[in-house]
Short mmCIF file of C-alpha atoms and ligand atoms in Angstrom, two decimals:
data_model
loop_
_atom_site.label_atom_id
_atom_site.label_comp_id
_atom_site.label_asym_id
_atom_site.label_seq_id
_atom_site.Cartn_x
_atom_site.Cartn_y
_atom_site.Cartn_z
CA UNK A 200 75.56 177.91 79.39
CA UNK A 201 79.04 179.61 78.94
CA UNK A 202 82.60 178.57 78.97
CA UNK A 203 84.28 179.73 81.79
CA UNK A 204 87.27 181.04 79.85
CA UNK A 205 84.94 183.83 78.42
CA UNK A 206 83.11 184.78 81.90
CA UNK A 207 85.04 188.41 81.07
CA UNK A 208 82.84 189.04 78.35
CA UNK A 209 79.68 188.69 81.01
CA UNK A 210 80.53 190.76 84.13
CA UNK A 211 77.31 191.99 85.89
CA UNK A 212 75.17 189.44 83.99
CA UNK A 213 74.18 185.94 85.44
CA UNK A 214 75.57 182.93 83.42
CA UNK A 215 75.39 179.34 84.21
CA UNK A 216 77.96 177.12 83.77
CA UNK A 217 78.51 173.60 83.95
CA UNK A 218 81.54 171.55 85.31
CA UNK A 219 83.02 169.06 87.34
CA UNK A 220 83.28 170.45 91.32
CA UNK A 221 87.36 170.64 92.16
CA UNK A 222 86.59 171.68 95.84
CA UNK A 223 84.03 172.99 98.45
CA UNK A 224 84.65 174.66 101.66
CA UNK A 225 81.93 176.14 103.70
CA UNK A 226 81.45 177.63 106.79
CA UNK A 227 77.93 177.79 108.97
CA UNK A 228 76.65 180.70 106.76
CA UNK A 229 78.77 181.11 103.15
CA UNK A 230 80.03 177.99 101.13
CA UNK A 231 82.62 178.08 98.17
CA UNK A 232 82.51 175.92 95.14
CA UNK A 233 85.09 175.02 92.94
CA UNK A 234 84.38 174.36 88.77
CA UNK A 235 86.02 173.53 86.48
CA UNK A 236 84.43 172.94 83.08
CA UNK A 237 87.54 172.51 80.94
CA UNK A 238 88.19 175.71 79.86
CA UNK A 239 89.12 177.31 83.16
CA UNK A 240 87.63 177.47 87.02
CA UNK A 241 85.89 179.38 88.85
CA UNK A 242 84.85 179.94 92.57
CA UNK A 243 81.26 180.29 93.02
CA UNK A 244 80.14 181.97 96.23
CA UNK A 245 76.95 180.58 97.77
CA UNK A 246 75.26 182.76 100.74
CA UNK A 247 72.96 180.63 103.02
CA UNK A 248 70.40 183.67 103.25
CA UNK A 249 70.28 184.43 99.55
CA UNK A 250 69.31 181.11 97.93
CA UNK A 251 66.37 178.88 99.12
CA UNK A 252 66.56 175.68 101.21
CA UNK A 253 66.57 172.96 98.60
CA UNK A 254 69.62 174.69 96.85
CA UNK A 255 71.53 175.24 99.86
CA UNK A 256 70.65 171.76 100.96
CA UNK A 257 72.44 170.36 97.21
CA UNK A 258 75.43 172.23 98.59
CA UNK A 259 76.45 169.50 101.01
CA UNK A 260 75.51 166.53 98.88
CA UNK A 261 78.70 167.81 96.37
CA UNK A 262 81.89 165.76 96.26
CA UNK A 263 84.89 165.94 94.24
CA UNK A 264 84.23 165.71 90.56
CA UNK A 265 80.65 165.42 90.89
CA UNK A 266 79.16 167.17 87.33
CA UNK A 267 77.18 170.19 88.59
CA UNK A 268 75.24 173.39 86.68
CA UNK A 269 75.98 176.72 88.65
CA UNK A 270 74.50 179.63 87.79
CA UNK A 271 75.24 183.45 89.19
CA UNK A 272 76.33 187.05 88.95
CA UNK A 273 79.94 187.43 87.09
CA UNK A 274 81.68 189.83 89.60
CA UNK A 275 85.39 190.73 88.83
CA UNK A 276 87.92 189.58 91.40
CA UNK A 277 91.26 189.81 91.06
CA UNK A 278 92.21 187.67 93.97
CA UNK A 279 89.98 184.95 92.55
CA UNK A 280 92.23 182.55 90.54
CA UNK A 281 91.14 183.46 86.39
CA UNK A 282 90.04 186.88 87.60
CA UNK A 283 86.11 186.68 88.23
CA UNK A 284 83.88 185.05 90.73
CA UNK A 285 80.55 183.60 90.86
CA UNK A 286 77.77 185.21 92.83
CA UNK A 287 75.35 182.19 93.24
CA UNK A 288 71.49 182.11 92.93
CA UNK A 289 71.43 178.45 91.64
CA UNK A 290 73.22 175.20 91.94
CA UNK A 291 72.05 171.37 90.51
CA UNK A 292 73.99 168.80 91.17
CA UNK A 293 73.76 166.84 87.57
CA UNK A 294 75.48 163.75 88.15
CA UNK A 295 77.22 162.62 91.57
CA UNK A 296 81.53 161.74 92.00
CA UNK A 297 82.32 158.27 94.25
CA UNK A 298 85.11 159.03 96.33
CA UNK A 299 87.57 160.47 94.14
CA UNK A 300 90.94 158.78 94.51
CA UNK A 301 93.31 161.35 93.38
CA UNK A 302 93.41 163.66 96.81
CA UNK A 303 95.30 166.77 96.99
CA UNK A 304 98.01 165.29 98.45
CA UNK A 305 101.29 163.35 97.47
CA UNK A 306 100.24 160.02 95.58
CA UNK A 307 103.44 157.20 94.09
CA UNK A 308 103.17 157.62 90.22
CA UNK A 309 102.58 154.45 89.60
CA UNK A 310 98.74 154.98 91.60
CA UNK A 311 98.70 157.69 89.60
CA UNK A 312 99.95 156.22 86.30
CA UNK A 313 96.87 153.64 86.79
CA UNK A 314 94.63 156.51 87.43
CA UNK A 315 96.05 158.25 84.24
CA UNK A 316 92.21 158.43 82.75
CA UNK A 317 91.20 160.85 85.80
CA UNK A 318 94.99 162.39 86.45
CA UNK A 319 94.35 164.24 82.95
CA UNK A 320 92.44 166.47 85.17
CA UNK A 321 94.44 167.44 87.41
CA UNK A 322 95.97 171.11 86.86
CA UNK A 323 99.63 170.21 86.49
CA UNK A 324 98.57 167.85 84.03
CA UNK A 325 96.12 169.59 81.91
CA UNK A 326 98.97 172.81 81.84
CA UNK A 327 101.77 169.90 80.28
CA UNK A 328 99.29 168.28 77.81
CA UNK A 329 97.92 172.01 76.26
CA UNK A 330 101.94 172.87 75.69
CA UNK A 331 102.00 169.99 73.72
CA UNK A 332 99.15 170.84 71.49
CA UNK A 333 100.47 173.97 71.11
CA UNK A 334 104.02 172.87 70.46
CA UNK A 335 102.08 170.26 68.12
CA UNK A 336 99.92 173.13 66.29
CA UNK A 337 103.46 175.19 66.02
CA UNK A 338 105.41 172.36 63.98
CA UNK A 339 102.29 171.93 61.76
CA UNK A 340 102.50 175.80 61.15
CA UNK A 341 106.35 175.82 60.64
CA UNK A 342 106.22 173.79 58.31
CA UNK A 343 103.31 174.65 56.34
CA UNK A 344 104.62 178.80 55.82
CA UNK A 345 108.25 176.81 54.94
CA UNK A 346 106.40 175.22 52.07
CA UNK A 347 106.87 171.46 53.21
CA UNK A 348 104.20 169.16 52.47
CA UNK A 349 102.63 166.66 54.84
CA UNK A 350 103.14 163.06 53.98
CA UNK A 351 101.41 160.50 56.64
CA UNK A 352 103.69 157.36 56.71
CA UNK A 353 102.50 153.73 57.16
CA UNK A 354 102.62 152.48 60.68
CA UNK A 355 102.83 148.82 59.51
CA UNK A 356 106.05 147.92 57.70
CA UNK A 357 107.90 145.66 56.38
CA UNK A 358 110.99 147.34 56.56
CA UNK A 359 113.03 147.49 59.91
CA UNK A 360 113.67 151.31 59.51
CA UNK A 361 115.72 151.69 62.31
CA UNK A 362 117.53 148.72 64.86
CA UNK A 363 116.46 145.21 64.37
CA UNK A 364 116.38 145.35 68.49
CA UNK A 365 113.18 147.37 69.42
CA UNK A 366 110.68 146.05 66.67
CA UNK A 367 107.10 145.61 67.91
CA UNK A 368 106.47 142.35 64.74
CA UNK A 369 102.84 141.16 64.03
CA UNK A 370 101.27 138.61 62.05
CA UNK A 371 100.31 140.25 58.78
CA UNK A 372 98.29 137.64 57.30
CA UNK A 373 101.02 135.15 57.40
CA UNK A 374 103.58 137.56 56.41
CA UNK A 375 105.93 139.97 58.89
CA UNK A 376 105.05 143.07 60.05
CA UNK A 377 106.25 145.93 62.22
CA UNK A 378 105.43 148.95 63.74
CA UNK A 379 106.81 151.32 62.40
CA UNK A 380 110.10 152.94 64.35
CA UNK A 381 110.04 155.60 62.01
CA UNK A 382 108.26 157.34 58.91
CA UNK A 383 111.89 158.14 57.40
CA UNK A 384 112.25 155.53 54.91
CA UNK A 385 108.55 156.55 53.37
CA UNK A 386 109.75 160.57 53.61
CA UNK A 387 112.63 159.95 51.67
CA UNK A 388 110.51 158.63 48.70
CA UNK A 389 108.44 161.56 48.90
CA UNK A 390 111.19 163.95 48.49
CA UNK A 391 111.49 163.87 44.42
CA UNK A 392 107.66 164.53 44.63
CA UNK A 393 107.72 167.39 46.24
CA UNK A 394 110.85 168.03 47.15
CA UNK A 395 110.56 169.56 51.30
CA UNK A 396 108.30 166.70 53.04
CA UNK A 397 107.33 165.58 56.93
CA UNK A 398 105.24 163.33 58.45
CA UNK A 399 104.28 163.84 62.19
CA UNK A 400 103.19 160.37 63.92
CA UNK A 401 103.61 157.75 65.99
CA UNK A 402 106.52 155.65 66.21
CA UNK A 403 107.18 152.58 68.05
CA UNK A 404 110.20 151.28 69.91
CA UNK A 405 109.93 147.90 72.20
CA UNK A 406 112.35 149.94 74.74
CA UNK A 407 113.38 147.25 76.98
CA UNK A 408 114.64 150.10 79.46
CA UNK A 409 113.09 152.17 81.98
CA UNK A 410 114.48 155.48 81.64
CA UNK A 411 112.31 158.81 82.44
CA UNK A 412 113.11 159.24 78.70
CA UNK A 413 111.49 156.33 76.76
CA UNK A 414 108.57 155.72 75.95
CA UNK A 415 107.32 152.19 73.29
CA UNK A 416 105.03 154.97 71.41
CA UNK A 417 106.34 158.25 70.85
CA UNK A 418 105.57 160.69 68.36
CA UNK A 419 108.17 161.81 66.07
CA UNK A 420 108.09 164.54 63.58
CA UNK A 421 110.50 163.94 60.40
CA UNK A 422 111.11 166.62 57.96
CA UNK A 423 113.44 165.33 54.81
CA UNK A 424 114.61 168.05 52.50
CA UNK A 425 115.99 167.48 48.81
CA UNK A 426 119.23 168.91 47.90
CA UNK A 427 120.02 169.47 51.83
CA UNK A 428 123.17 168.50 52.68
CA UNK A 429 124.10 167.79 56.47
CA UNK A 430 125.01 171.70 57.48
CA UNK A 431 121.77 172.84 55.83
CA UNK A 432 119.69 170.07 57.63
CA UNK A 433 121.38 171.54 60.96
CA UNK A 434 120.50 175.03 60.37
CA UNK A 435 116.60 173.66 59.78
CA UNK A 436 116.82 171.95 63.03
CA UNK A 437 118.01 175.31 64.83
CA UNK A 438 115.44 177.84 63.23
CA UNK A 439 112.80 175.08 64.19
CA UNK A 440 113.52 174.45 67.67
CA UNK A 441 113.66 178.05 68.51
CA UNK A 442 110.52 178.94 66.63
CA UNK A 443 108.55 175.86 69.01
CA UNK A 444 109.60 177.29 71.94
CA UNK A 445 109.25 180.87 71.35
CA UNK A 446 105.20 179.22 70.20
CA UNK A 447 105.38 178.05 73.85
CA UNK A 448 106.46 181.14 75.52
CA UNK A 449 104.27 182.95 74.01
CA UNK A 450 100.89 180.96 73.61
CA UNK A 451 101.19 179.07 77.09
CA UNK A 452 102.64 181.97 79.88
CA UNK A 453 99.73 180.39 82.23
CA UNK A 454 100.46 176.88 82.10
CA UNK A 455 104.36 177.43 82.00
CA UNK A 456 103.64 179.65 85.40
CA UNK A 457 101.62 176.33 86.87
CA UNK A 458 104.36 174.17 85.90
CA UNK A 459 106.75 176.67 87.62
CA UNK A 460 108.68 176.78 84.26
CA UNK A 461 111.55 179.30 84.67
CA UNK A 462 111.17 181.00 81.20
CA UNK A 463 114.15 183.04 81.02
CA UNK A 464 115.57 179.84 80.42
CA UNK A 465 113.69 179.56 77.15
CA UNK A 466 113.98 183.12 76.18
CA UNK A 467 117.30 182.54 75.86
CA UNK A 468 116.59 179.56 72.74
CA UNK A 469 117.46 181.52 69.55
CA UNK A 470 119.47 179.92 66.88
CA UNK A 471 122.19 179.75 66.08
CA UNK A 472 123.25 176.68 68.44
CA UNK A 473 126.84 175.79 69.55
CA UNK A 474 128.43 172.51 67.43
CA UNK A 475 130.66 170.16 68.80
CA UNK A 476 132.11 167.17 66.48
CA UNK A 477 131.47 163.97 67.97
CA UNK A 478 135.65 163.63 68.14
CA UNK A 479 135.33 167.27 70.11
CA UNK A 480 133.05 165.87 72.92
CA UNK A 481 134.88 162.54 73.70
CA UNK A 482 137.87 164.78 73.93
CA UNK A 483 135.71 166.98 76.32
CA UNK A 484 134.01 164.24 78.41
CA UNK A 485 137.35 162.35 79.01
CA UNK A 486 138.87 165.46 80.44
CA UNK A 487 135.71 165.60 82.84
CA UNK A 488 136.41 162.38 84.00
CA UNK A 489 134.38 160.11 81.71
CA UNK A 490 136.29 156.60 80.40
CA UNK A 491 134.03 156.94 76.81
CA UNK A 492 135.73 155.50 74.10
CA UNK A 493 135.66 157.02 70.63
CA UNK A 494 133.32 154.89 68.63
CA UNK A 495 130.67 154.07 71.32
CA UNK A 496 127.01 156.00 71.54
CA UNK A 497 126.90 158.80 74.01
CA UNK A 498 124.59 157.79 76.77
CA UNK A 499 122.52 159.86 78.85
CA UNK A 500 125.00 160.35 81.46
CA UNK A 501 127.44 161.72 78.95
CA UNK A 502 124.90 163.86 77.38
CA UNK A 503 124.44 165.15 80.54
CA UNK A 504 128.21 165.75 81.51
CA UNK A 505 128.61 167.31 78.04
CA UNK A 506 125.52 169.77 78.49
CA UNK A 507 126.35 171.29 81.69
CA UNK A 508 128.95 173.29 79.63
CA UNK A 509 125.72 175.38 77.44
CA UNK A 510 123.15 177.21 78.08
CA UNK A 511 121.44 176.33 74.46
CA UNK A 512 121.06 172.89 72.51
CA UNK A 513 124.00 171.65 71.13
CA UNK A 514 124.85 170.04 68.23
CA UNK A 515 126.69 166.52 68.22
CA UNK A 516 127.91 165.75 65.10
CA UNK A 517 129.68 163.37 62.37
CA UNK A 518 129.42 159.91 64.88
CA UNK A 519 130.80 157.04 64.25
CA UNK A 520 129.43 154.68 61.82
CA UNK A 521 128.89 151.74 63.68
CA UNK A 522 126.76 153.74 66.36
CA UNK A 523 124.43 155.22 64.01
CA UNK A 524 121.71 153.61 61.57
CA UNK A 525 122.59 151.90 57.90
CA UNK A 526 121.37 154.56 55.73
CA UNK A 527 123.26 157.52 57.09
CA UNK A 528 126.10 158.94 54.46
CA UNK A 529 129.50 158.29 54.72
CA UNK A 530 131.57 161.15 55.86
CA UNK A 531 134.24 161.27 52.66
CA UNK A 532 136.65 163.34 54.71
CA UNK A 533 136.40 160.83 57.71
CA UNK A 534 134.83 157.82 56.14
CA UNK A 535 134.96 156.21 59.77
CA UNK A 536 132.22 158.46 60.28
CA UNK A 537 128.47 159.45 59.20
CA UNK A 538 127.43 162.79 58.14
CA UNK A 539 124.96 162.91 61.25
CA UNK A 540 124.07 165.16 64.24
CA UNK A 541 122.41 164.51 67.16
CA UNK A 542 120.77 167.66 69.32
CA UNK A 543 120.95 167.77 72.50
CA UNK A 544 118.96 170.06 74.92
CA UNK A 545 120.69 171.90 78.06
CA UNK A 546 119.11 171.69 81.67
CA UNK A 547 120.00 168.02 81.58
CA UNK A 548 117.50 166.81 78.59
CA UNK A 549 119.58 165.56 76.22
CA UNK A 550 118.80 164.25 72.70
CA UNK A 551 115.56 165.94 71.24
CA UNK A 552 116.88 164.83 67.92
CA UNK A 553 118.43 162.63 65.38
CA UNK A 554 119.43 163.83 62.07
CA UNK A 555 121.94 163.05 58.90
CA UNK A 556 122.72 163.23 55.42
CA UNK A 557 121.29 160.29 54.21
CA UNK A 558 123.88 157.83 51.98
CA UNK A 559 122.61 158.07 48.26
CA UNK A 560 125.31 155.87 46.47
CA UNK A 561 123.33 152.59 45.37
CA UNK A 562 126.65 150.30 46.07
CA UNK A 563 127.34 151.71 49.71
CA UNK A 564 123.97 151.37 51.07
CA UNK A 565 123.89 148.36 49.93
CA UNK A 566 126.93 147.41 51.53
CA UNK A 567 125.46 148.72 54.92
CA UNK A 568 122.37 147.35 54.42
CA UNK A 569 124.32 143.82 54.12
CA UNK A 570 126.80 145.23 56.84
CA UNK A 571 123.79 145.50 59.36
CA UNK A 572 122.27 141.99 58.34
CA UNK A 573 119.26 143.85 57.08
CA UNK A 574 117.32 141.58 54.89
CA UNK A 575 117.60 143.24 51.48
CA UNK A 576 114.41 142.54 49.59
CA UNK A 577 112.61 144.28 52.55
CA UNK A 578 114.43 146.92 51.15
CA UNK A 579 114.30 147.04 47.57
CA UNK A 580 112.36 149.83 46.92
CA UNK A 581 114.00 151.98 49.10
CA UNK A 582 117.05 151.34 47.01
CA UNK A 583 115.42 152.12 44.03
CA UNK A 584 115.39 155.30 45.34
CA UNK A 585 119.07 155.37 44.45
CA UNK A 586 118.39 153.67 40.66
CA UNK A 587 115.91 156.38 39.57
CA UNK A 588 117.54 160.23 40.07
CA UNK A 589 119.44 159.30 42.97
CA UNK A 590 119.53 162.52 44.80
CA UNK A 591 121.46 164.67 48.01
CA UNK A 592 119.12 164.60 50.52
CA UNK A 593 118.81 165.27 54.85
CA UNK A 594 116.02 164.93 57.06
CA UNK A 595 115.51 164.10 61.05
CA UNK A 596 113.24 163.07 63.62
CA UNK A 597 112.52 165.41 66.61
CA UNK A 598 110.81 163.08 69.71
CA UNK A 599 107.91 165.25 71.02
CA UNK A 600 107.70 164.23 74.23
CA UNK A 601 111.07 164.42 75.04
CA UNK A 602 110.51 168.19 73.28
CA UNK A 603 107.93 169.02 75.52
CA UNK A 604 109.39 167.46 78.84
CA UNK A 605 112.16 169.96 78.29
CA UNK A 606 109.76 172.88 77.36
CA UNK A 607 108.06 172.57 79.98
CA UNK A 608 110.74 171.47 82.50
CA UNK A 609 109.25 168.15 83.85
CA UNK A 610 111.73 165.71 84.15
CA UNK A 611 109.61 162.41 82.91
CA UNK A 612 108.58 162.01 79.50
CA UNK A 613 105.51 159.86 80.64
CA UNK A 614 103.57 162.99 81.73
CA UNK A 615 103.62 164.42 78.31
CA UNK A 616 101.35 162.13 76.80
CA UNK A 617 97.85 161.37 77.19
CA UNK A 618 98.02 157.74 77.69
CA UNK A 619 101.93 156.54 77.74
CA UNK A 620 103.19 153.47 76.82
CA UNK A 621 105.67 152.00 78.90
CA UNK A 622 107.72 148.38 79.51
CA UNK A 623 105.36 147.56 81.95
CA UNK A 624 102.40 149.70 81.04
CA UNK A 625 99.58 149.58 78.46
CA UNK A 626 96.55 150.19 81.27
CA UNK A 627 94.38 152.64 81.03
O1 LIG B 897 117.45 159.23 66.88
P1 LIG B 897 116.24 158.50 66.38
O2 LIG B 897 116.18 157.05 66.61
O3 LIG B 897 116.14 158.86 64.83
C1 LIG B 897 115.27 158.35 63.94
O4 LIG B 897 114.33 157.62 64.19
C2 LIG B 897 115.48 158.85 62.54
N1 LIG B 897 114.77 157.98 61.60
C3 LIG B 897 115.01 160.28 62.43
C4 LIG B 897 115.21 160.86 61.06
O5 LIG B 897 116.33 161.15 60.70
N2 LIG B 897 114.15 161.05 60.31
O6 LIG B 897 114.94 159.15 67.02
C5 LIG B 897 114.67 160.52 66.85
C6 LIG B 897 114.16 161.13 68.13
C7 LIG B 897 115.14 161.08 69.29
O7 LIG B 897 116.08 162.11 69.22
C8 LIG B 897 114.21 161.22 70.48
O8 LIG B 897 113.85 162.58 70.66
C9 LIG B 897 112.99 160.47 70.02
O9 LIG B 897 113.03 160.41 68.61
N3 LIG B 897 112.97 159.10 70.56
C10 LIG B 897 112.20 158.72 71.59
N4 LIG B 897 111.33 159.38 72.36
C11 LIG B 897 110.69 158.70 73.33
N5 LIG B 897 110.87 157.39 73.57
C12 LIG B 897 111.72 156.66 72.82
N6 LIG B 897 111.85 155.37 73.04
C13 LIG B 897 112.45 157.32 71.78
N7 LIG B 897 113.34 156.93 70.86
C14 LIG B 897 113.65 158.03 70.13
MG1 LIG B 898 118.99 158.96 68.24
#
């Protein structure tokens, strides 16, 4: 048996493969069969007069998805989607397919959101997931030739790490726990060990809205750097963002052509990125029209009004305090502000990521910490982070999915990942 993805290698040789049947079509005398086997497909061409009764016979017993073992000539074909076709002197149908519910027609997402376990096979689908592992495998790499260490952060804690409104709290043997919202808090500790840290996991958010861009588990990558002040942690984020994407461009041409990506688009991501303060864009979306006050978030529709202006992400930054979370550093030439960026892709995505300088005077973040009605011993040893060596430090979280969705140019986060979680979703 061979993977279809290396028939290439075996032109003029019978192979058999084994798969999962995507279509059939047949007329009186020839019949076509569609595999797939998970590394590609490939049309296998059956000829009444060339194969005996019983296996032309299993021909019309095949359905969609039934498991089946083909085996025939390789012959190159460049019409033939992958390149080669199947000249077939044997076919066993291995396990049979009920009536498959996903059709090749239009279906509502939600009937396909409850069919997510067989949607994963379904080409548009398979081509968004494999940009994620390889936009996955890239950060891994980036990070590894930059010389940051991996640190995997707890996913229960007992410290809210990011808004007391979107905690996910269980039982922990009679005491609180949450999931966490973010590895930050645990990064930050690892920085005087070893100085240039990430962690790369799953986060959780009870996200009361339903918005194409949340998700209640996301992954999130962190990176927290020692000695990295707020301009340094933005110049990380830039150098980053364009390495993933030139990854994707040039590891995933096939499945950005089946998603219908437009790639010039993408080829265009090179850092440096355009910087706006967060002062700057009020100014800019009130003269488009938009009654934002300074001192409230930006919301999606402002992102949106703001990004229609740039062709690459661009850099929101120095917000105002009370938008932003507790441990973000004061700003000491505007101390009405946080030394913070948000970045924000074009083509209508908006934020990717969250960054700052993170506050590391013992007596302000304490002050926030009360400010926010955080309960302080939850956060004691993060403070003693601050007591022993306090240090200048950055770091942010990029959101993967929302990475991807723009990569790839789908417009709902819930397609790039496996299984989403949703308000109203936690089947299959
Ligand atoms: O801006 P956020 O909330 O920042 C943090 O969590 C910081 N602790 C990061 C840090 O500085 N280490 O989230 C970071 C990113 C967002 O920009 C977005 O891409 C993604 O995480 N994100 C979500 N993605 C999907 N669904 C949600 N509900 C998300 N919430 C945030
Ligand atoms: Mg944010």
């Amino acid at each position: 048996m061979i993977d279809i993805k290396h028939l290439g290698d075996h032109v003029g040789e019978s192979v058999t493969v084994r798969g999962w049947v995507e279509a059939t079509r047949g007329h009186g005398k020839v019949a076509f069969v569609v595999t797939r086997d998970g590394t590609g497909t490939v049309q296998g061409v059956l000829v009444k007069s060339q194969v005996d009764e019983e296996t032309w016979e299993v021909r019309g017993t095949l359905t969609q998805e039934c498991l089946v073992s083909v085996t025939g000539l390789v012959k190159e074909d460049a019409r033939a989607p992958g390149g080669y076709e199947l000249e077939l002197s044997a076919l066993e149908m291995l396990s049979p397919s009920d009536e498959y519910p996903i059709q090749p027609k239009e279906h509502g997402v939600d009937f396909l959101l409850d069919h997510r376990h067989l949607w994963l096979r379904s080409s548009m689908q398979r081509a968004g997931l494999k940009v994620r592992a390889e936009v996955s495998q890239a950060i891994h790499d980036y990070f590894y030739q930059n010389d940051f260490v991996r640190i995997d952060s707890p996913i229960l804690t007992g410290a809210i790490g990011e808004h007391a409104g979107t905690l996910f709290a269980t039982d922990y043997f009679g005491e609180n726990a949450y999931l966490a919202q973010t590895g930050q808090l645990y990064v930050e500790a690892a920085c005087p060990a070893f100085k240039k840290v990430y962690c790369f996991g799953p986060t959780f958010r009870a996200e009361k809205s339903k918005t194409r861009r949340h998700l209640t588990e996301f992954w999130m990558i962190e990176p927290e750097v020692a000695f990295a002040d707020s301009d340094d942690n933005m110049r990380l984020q830039e150098d980053f963002v364009s390495y993933i994407v030139g990854r994707a461009i040039e590891n995933c041409a096939d499945e950005l052509q089946i998603l219908e990506r437009d790639v010039s688009k993408l080829e265009k991501i090179k850092a440096p990125f355009p910087r706006l303060s967060y002062t700057e864009a009020v100014e800019v979306l009130n003269k488009k029209g938009s009654d934002v006050e300074w001192g409230a978030d930006l919301g999606a529709t402002d992102e949106a009004a703001l990004m229609e202006d740039y062709e690459l992400p661009l850099f929101v930054y120095n917000y105002p305090k009370g938008a932003k979370a507790f441990y973000m550093k004061e700003n000491p030439d505007d101390p009405r502000t946080v030394l913070c960026n948000d970045l924000l892709a074009p083509e209508g995505y908006g934020e990717i990521i969250g960054g700052s300088q993170r506050e590391d005077d013992l007596a302000r973040l304490t002050h926030r910490i009360h400010e926010e009605g955080l309960p302080e011993a939850a956060y004691s040893w993060y403070l003693d982070l601050r007591r022993f060596g306090s240090f200048p430090h950055s770091g942010f979280g990029l959101g993967l999915e929302r990475t991807v969705g723009w990569i790839t140019g789908r417009h709902h986060i819930r397609e790039m990942i496996p299984f989403p979680r949703l308000m109203n979703r936690l089947y299959p």
